[in-house]
Coordinates of C-alpha atoms in Angstrom, one line a residue:
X1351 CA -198.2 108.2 32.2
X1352 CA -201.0 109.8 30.2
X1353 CA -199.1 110.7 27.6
X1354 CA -198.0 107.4 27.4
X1355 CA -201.2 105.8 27.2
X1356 CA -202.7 108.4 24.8
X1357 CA -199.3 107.1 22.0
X1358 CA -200.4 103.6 22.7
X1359 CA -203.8 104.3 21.7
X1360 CA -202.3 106.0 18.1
X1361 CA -201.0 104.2 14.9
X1362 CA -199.6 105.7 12.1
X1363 CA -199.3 104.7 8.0
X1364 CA -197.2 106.0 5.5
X1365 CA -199.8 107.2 2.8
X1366 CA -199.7 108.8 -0.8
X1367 CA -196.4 108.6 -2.0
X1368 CA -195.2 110.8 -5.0
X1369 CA -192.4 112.9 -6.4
X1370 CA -192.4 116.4 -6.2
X1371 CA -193.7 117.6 -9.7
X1372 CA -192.4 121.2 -9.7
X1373 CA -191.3 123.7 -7.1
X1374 CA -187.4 123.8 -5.6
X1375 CA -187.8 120.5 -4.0
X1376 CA -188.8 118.9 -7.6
X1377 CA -187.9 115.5 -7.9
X1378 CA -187.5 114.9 -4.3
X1379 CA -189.7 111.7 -2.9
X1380 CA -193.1 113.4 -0.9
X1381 CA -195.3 111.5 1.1
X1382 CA -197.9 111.9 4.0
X1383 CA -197.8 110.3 7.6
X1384 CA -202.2 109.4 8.3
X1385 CA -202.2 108.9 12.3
X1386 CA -205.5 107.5 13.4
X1387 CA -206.6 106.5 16.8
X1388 CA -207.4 102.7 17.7
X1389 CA -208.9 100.3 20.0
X1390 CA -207.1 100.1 23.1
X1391 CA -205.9 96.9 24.2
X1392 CA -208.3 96.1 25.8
X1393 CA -207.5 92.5 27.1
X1394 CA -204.2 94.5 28.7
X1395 CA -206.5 95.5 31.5
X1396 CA -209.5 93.2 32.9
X1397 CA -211.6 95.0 36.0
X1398 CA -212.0 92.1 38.8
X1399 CA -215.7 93.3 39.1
X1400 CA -216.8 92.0 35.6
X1401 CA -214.9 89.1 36.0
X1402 CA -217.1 88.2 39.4
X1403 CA -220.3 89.5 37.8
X1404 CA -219.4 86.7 35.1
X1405 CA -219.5 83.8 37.6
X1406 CA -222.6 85.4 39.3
X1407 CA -224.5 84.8 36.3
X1408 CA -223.1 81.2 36.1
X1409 CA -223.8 80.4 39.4
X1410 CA -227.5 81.6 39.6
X1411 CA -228.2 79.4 36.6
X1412 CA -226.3 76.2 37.5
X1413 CA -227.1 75.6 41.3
X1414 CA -230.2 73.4 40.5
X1415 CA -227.7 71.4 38.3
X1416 CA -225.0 71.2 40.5
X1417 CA -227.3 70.1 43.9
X1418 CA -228.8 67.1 41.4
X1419 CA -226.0 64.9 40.6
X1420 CA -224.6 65.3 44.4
X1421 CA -228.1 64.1 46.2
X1422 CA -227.7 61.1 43.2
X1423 CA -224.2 60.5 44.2
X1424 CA -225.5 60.1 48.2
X1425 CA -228.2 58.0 47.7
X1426 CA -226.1 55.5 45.5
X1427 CA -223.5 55.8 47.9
X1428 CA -226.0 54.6 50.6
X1429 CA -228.2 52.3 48.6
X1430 CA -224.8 50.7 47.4
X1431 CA -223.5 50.0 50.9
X1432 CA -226.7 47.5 51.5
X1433 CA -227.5 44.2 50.3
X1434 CA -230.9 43.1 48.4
X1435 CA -232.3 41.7 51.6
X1436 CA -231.6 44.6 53.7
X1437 CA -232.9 46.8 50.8
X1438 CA -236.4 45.0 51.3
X1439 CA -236.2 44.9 55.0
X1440 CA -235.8 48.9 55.5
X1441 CA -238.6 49.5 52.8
X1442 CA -240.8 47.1 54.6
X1443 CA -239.9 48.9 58.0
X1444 CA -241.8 51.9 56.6
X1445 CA -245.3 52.3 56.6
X1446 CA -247.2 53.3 53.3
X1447 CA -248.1 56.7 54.2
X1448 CA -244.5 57.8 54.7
X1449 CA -243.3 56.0 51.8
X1450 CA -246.0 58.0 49.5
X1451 CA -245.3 61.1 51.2
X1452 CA -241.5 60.6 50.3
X1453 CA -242.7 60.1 46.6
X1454 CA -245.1 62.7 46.8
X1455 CA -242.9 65.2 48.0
X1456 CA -240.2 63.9 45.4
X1457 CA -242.1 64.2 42.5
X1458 CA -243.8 67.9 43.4
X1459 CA -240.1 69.4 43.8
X1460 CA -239.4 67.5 40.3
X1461 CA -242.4 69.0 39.2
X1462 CA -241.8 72.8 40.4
X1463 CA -238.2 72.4 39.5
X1464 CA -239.5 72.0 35.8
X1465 CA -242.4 74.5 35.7
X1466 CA -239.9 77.5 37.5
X1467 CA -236.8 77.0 35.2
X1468 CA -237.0 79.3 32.0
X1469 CA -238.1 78.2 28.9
X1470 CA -236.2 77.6 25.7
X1471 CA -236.3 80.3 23.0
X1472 CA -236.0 79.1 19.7
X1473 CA -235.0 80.7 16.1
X1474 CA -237.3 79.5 13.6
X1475 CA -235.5 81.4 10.9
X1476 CA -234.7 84.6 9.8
X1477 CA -234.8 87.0 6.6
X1478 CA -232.4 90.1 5.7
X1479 CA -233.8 92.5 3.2
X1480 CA -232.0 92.7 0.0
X1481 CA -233.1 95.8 -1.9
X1482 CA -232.7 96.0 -5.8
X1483 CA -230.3 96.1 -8.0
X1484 CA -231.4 100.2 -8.7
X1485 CA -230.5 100.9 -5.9
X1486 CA -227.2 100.0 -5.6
X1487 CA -223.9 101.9 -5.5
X1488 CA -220.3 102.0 -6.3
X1489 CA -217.8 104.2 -4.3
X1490 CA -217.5 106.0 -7.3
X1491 CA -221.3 106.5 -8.2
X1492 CA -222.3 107.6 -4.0
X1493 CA -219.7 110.5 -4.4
X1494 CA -221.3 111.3 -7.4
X1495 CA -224.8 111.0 -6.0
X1496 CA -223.8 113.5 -3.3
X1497 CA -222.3 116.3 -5.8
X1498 CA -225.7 116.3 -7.7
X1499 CA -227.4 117.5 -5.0
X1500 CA -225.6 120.4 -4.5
X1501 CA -225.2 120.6 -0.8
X1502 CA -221.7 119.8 -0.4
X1503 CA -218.8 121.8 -1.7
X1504 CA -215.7 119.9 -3.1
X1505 CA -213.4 119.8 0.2
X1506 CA -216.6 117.5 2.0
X1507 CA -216.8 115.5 -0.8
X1508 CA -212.8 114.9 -1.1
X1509 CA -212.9 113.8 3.0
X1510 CA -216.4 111.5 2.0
X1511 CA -214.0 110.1 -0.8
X1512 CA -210.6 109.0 1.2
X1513 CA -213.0 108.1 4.2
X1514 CA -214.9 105.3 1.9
X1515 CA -211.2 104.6 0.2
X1516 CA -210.3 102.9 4.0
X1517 CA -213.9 101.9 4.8
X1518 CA -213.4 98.4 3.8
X1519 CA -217.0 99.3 2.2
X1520 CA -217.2 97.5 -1.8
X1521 CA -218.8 98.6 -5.1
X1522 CA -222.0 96.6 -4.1
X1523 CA -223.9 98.7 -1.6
X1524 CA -227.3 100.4 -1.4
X1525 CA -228.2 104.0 -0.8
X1526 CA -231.8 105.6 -1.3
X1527 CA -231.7 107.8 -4.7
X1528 CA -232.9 110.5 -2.4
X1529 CA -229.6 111.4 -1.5
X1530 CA -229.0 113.3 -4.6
X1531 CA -231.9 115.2 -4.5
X1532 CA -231.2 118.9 -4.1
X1533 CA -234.2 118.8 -1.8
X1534 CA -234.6 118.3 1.6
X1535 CA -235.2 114.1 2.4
X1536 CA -235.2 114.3 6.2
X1537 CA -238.7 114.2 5.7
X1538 CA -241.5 111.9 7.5
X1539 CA -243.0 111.2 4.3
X1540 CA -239.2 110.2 2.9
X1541 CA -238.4 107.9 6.3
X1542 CA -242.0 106.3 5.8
X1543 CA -241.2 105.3 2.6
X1544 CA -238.1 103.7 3.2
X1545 CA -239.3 102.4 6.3
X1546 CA -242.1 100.4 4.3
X1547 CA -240.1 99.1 2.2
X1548 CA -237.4 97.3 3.9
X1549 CA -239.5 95.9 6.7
X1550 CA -242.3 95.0 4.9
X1551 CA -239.4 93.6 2.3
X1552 CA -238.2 91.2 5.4
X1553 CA -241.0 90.5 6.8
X1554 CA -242.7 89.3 4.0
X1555 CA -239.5 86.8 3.3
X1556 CA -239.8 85.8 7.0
X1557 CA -243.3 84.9 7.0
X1558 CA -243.3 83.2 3.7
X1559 CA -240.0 80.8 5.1
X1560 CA -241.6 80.1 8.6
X1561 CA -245.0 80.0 7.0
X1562 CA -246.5 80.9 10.4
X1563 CA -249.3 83.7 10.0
X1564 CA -248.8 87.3 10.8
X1565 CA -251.8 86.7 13.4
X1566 CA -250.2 84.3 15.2
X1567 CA -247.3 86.8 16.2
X1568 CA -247.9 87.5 20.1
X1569 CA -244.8 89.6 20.8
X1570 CA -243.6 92.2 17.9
X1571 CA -239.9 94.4 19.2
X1572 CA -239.1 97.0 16.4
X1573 CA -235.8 98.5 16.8
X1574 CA -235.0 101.8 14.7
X1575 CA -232.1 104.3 16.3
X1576 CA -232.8 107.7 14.7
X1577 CA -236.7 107.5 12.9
X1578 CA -239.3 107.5 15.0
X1579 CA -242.7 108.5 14.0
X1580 CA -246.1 108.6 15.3
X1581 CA -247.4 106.2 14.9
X1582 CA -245.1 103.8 15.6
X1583 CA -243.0 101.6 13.3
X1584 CA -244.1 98.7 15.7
X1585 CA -248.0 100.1 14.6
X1586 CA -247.3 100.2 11.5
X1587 CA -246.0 96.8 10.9
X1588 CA -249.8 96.0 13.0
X1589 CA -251.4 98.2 10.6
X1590 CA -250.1 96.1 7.6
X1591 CA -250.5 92.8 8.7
X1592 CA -253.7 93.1 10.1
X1593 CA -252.1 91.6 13.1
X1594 CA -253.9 90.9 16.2
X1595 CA -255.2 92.9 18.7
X1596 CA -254.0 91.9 22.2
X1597 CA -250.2 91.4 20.7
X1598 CA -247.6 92.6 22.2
X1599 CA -245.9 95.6 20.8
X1600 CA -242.9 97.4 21.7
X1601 CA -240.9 100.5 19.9
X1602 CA -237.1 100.8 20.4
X1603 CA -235.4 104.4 19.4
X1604 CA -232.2 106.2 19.9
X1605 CA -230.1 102.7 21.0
X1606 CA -227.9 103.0 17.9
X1607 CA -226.2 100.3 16.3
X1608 CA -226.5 97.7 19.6
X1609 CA -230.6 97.8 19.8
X1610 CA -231.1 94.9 17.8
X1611 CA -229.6 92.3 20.4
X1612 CA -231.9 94.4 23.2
X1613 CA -234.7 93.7 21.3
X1614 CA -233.7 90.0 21.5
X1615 CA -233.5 90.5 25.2
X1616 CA -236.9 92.0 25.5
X1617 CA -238.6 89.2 23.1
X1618 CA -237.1 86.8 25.1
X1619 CA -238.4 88.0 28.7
X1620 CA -241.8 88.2 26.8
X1621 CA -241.8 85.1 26.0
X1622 CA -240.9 83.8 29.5
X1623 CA -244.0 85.3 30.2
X1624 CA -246.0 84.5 27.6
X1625 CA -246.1 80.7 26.8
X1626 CA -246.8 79.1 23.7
X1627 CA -245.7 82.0 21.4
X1628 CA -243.9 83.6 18.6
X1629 CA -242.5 86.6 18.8
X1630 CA -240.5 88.4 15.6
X1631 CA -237.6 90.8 16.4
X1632 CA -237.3 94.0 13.6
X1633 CA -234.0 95.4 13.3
X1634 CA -233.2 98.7 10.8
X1635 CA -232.1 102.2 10.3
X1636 CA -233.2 104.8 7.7
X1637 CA -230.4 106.1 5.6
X1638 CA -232.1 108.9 3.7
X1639 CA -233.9 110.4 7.2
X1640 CA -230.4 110.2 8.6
X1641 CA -228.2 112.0 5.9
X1642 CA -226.5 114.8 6.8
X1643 CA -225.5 117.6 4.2
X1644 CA -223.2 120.0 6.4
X1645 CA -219.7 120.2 6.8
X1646 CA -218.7 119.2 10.2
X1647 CA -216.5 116.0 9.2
X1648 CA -217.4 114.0 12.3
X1649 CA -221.0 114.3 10.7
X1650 CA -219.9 113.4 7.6
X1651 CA -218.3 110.5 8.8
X1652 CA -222.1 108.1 9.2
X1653 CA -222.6 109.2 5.4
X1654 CA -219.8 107.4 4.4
X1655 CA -220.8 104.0 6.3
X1656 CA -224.3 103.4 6.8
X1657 CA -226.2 102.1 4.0
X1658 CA -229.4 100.6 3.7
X1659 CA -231.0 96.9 5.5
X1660 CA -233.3 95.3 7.5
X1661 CA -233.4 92.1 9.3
X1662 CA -236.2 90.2 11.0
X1663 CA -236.2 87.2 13.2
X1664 CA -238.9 84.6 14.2
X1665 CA -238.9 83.5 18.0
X1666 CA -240.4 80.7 19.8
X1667 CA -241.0 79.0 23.4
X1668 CA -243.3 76.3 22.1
X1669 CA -241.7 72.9 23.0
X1670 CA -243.0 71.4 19.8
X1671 CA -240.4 73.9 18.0
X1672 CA -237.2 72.1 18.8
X1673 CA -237.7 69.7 15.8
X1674 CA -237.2 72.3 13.2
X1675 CA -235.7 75.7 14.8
X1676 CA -232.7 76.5 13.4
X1677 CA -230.8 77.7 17.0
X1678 CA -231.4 77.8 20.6
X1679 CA -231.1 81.2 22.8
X1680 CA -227.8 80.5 25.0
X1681 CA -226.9 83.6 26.6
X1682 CA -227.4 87.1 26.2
X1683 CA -224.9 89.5 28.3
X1684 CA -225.5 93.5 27.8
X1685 CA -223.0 96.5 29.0
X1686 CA -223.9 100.4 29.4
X1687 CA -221.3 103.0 29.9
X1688 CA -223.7 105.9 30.1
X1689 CA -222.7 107.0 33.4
X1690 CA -219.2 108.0 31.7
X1691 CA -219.7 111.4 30.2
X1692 CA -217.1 110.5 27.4
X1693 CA -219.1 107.4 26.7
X1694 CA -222.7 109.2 26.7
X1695 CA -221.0 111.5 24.3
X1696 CA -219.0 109.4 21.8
X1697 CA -221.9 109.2 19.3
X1698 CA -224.4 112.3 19.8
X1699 CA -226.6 113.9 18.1
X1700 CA -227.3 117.4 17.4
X1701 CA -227.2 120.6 15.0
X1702 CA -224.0 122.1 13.6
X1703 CA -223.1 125.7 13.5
X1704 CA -225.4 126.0 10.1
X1705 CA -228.4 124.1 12.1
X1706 CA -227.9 120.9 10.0
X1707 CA -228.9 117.9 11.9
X1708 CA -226.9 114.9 12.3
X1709 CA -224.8 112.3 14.5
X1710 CA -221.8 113.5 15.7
X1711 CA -219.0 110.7 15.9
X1712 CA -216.2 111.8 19.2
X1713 CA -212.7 111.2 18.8
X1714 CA -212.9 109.2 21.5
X1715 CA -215.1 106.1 20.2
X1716 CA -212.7 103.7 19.7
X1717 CA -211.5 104.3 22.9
X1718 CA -214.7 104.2 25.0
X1719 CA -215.7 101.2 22.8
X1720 CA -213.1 99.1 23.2
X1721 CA -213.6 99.4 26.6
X1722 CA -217.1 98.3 26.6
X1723 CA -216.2 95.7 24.8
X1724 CA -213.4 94.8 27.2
X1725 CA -216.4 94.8 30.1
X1726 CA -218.3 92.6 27.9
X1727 CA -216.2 90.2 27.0
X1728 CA -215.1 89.7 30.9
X1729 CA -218.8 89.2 31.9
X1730 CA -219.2 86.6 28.5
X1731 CA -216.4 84.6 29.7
X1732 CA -217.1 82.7 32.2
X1733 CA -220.2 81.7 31.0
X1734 CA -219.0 80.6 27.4
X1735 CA -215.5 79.7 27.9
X1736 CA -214.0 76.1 28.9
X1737 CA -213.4 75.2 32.3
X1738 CA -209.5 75.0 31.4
X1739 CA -209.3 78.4 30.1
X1740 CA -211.1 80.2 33.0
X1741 CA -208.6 78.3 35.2
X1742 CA -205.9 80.1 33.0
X1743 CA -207.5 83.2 32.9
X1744 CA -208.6 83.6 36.6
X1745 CA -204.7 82.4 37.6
X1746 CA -203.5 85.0 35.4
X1747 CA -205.6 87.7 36.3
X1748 CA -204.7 87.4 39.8
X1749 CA -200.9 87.0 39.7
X1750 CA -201.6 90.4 37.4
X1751 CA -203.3 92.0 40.4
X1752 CA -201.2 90.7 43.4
X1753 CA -198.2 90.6 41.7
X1754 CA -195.6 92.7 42.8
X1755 CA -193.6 92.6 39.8
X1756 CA -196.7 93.8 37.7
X1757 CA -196.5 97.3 39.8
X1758 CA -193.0 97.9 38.8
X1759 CA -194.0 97.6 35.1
X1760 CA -194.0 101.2 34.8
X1761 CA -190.9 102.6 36.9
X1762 CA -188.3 104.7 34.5
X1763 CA -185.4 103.9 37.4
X1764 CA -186.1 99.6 36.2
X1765 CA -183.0 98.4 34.2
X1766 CA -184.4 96.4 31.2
X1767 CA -183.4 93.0 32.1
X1768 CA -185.9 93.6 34.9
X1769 CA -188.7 95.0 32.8
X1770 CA -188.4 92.4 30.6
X1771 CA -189.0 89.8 33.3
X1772 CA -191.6 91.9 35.2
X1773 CA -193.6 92.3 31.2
X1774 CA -193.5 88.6 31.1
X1775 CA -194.8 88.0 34.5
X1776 CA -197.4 90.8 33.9
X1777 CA -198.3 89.7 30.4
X1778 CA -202.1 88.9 30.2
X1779 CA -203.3 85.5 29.5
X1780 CA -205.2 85.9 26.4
X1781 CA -208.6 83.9 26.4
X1782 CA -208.7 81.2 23.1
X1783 CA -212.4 82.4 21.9
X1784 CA -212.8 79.9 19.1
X1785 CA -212.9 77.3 22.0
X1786 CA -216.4 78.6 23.0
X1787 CA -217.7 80.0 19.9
X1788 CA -217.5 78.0 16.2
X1789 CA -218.6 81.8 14.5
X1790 CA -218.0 85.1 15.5
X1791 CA -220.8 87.9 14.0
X1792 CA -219.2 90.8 15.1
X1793 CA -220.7 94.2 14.3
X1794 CA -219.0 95.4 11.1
X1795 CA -218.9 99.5 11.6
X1796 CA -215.6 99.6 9.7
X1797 CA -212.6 98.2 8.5
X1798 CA -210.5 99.6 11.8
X1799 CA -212.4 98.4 14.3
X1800 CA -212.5 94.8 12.9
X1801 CA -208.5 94.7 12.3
X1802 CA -208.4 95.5 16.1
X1803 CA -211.2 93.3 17.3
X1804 CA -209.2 90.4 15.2
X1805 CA -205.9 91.2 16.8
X1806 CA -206.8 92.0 20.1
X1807 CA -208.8 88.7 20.2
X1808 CA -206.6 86.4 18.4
X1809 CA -208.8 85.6 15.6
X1810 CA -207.9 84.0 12.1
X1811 CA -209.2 85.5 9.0
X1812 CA -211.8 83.0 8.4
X1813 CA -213.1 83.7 12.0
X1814 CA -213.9 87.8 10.7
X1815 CA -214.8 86.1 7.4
X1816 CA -218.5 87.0 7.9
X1817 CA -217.9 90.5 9.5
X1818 CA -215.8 91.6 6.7
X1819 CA -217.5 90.4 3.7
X1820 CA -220.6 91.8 5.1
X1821 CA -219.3 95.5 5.1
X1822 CA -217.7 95.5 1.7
X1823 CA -221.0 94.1 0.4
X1824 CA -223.6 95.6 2.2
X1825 CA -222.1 98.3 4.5
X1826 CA -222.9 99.2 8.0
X1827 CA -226.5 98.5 7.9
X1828 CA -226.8 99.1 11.6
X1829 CA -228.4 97.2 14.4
X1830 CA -229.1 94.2 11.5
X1831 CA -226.0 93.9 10.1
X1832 CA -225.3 90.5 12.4
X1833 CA -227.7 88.8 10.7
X1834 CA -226.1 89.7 7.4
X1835 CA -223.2 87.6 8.6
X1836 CA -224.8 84.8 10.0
X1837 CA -226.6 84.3 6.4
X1838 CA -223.3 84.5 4.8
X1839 CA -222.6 81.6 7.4
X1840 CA -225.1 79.7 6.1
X1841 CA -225.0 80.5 2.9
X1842 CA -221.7 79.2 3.0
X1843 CA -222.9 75.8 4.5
X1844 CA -220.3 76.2 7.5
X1845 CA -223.3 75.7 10.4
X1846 CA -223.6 72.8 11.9
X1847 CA -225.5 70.6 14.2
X1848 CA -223.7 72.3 17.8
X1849 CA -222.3 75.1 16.8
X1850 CA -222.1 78.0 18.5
X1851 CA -222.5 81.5 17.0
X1852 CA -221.0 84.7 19.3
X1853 CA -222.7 88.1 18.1
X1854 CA -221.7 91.3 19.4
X1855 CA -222.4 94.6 18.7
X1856 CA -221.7 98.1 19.8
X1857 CA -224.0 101.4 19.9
X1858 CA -224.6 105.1 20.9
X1859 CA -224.4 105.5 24.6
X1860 CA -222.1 103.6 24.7
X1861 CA -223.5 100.1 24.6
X1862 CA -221.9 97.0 23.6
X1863 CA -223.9 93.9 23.9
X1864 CA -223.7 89.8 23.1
X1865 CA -225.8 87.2 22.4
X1866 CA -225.0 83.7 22.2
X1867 CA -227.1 80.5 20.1
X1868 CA -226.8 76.8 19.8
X1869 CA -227.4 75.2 15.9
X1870 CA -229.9 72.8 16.7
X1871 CA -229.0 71.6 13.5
X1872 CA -227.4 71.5 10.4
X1873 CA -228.2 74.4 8.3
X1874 CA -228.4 73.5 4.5
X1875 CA -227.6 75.9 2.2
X1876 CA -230.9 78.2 1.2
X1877 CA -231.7 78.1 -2.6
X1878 CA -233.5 81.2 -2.3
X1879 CA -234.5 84.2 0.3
X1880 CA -231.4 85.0 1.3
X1881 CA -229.1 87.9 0.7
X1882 CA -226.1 86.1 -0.3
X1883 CA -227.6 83.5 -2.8
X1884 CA -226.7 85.2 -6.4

């Protein structure tokens, strides 16, 4: 059986094929067999547990909904059963003191039923650094970047160069100039300086298309996996702004490519506490502090895909926002598989046997991701997904669990009529995604994991329109790269007034988090400040 599972989780391709130039075989055909590992099917196998947790959260937020309409229905069922006169006549039976106690009581529990429930979180807007056009990069022009600087011999470089041939990564990309540098750039002064300049680059378009003053930020999250100085990145921003002083500053480190939707999470539970406020959300990585110039190929691997970006995002609980917020904060549903030792490990980092620094990628990550995501995805449902599919879903889960036929799935002594039947009884019902969600923003790490994310979702192409174009053009820009795609979304003109926008995204530990918002509006396409307007 574990073998079994193991060949499911492998795919091969049929790669460079040639003709023998010399040798006793010249002439004959040649060609090389690539097997690479994939996401597991992860819809092929939904824990009960999740499922529940799901419905847990839906409950807790919709039993003040559901108890409404049913004290409605009983009073109008009662009221309706009496005529005008005997309306009067009961009214008149009471005295005035229990009548305005009734209304009194009445209107308090409207009154604390209001003041308790959480507030709305609005995005004003946000802004995605582009840098400039010197810094950008053709596949070509990185490889060459990386032999100038000496470190790597030609083998490394050969691996860097069929790695970024499958990337799905374009000609259009940006890298520091640092990287060619026969130096070392894993400085403090080196992640400083490319620290200040995409944050200050996004959060100087941010403030400029909000036009709300950088001393009117309350709450400031700053999210960066693998640079973290002292001070801060959170102070720094303070420092430049001249922001004030009893704001609300938080630093976020080592979360990996999932931090910037826990930074959401923490904004938003600051605001719940905070009325009346804005706060702004910084999501980035440093390339240059991060690059790694030894020759352990699972540490080579981040070189190839992480380039340079920055996102920031304005936030808001004031009421008086709704007129001209772009979306409304729906749902936000995090995972962590830390406890699981191959999880916790998947994405590490450490020293190789020369002492180089650097993020070591497991074989095992698109494994212990797509489970993740499997456990996210089951908690997400029921929250987002149509009463008609959870019906389906649920009904198929259980006959699944209970089914008898389902156990037999597996037995070698089954004739194949039978395992035929017993796979169509056992098949899984697939949950239709684009009836919750209008736009998908899913993390784009690589060209792989989105090919599986589309099939084992169901997706079109238009649906991982966003995803994709974002990593040819841009590259895995890390915990920001979501906000890429939603402002090719909208530079596209595709959001509308209701829409609903799913991003997900997946990071070291192993994380995997959503976040769900509402288009309060349509979203006109921007003339200026954003990435994709050229």
């Amino acid at each position: 059986m574990g073998s079994s599972n193991e060949q499911d989780l492998l795919s091969t391709e049929i790669v460079n094929r040639g003709i023998e130039p010399s040798g006793p075989n010249a002439g004959s055909p040649t060609f090389s067999v690539r097997v690479r590992r994939r996401l597991p099917d992860f819809l092929q196998s939904v824990n009960l547990k999740y499922v529940k947790l799901g419905y847990h959260y839906l409950i807790n937020h919709a039993v003040y909904l559901a108890t409404i309409p049913v004290l409605v229905l009983v009073f109008g069922a009662e009221v309706g059963s009496l005529s005008r006169e005997e309306i009067w006549k009961k009214l008149w039976d009471y005295d005035i003191a229990t009548l305005i106690g009734f209304f009194g009581v009445f209107v308090l529990t409207v009154c604390v039923y209001f003041m308790s429930r959480p507030r709305s979180v609005y995005l004003i807007d946000f802004a995605c650094y582009k840098p400039s056009d010197e810094l950008k990069v053709t596949r070509e022009e990185f490889i060459d970047l990386a032999r100038k600087s000496g470190k790597f011999d030609e083998e490394t470089l050969g691996f860097k160069k069929r790695i970024l041939q499958a990337s799905g990564i374009g000609d259009e990309t940006y890298v520091p100039r640092s990287i060619s540098s026969a130096e070392n750039i894993t400085t403090m002064k080196e992640g400083r300086e490319e620290a200040s300049m995409v944050i200050f680059g996004a959060l100087d378009e941010l403030f400029e298309k909000t036009r709300v003053k950088p001393k009117d930020v309350g709450v400031l999250v700053v999210n960066c996996s693998i640079f973290n100085p002292t001070p801060s990145l959170s102070a720094m921003v303070i420092n430049h702004y001249k922001m004030r002083g009893n704001i609300l500053s938080y630093n976020l480190g080592g979360m990996g490519c999932s931090a910037g939707i826990i930074a959401i999470d923490l904004a938003r539970d600051m605001l719940q506490s905070n009325p009346n406020s804005y706060a702004v959300v910084v999501s980035t990585e440093m390339v240059g502090y991060n690059w790694y110039v030894g020759r352990d190929k699972s540490m080579v691997i981040p070189n190839c895909f992480f380039r340079m970006g920055c996102s920031a995002v304005m936030l808001s609980n004031r009421r008086r926002d709704f007129r001209h917020a772009k979306y409304r904060l729906e749902h936000i549903v995090r995972t962590h598989k830390a406890a699981d030792d191959r999880s916790f490990r998947s994405v590490y980092q450490e020293e190789d046997e020369q002492g180089f620094k650097g993020l070591k990628i497991s074989r095992d990550l698109m494994e212990v991701g797509g489970e993740a995501l499997k456990t996210n995805i089951t908690t997400l449902g029921p929250l987002v997904l149509p009463f008609s599919e959870q019906l389906l879903f649920f009904a198929a889960l259980l006959r699944r669990t209970f089914s008898p036929a389902a156990k037999t799935i597996t037995s070698s002594s089954t004739t194949a009529k039978t395992k035929s039947s017993s796979t169509d009884l056992s098949k899984p019902y697939i949950p239709d995604y684009k009836l919750a969600f209008e736009h998908f923003c899913f993390h784009a790490a690589s060209k792989t994991v989105l090919d599986e994310l589309q099939k084992n979702l169901g997706l079109s192409k238009e649906n991982m329109e966003a995803s994709r174009m974002t990593l040819q053009r841009f590259g895995n820009t890390s915990s920001s790269g979501i906000w890429y795609e939603l402002a090719y979304l909208e530079a596209k003109e595709r959001v509308r007034r209701g829409d609903r926008v799913w991003q997900i995204a997946f990071g070291s530990g192993f994380k995997c988090n959503s976040v769900v918002w509402k288009a309060m509006r349509k979203v006109k396409k921007p003339a200026r400040n954003n990435p994709w307007v050229e």
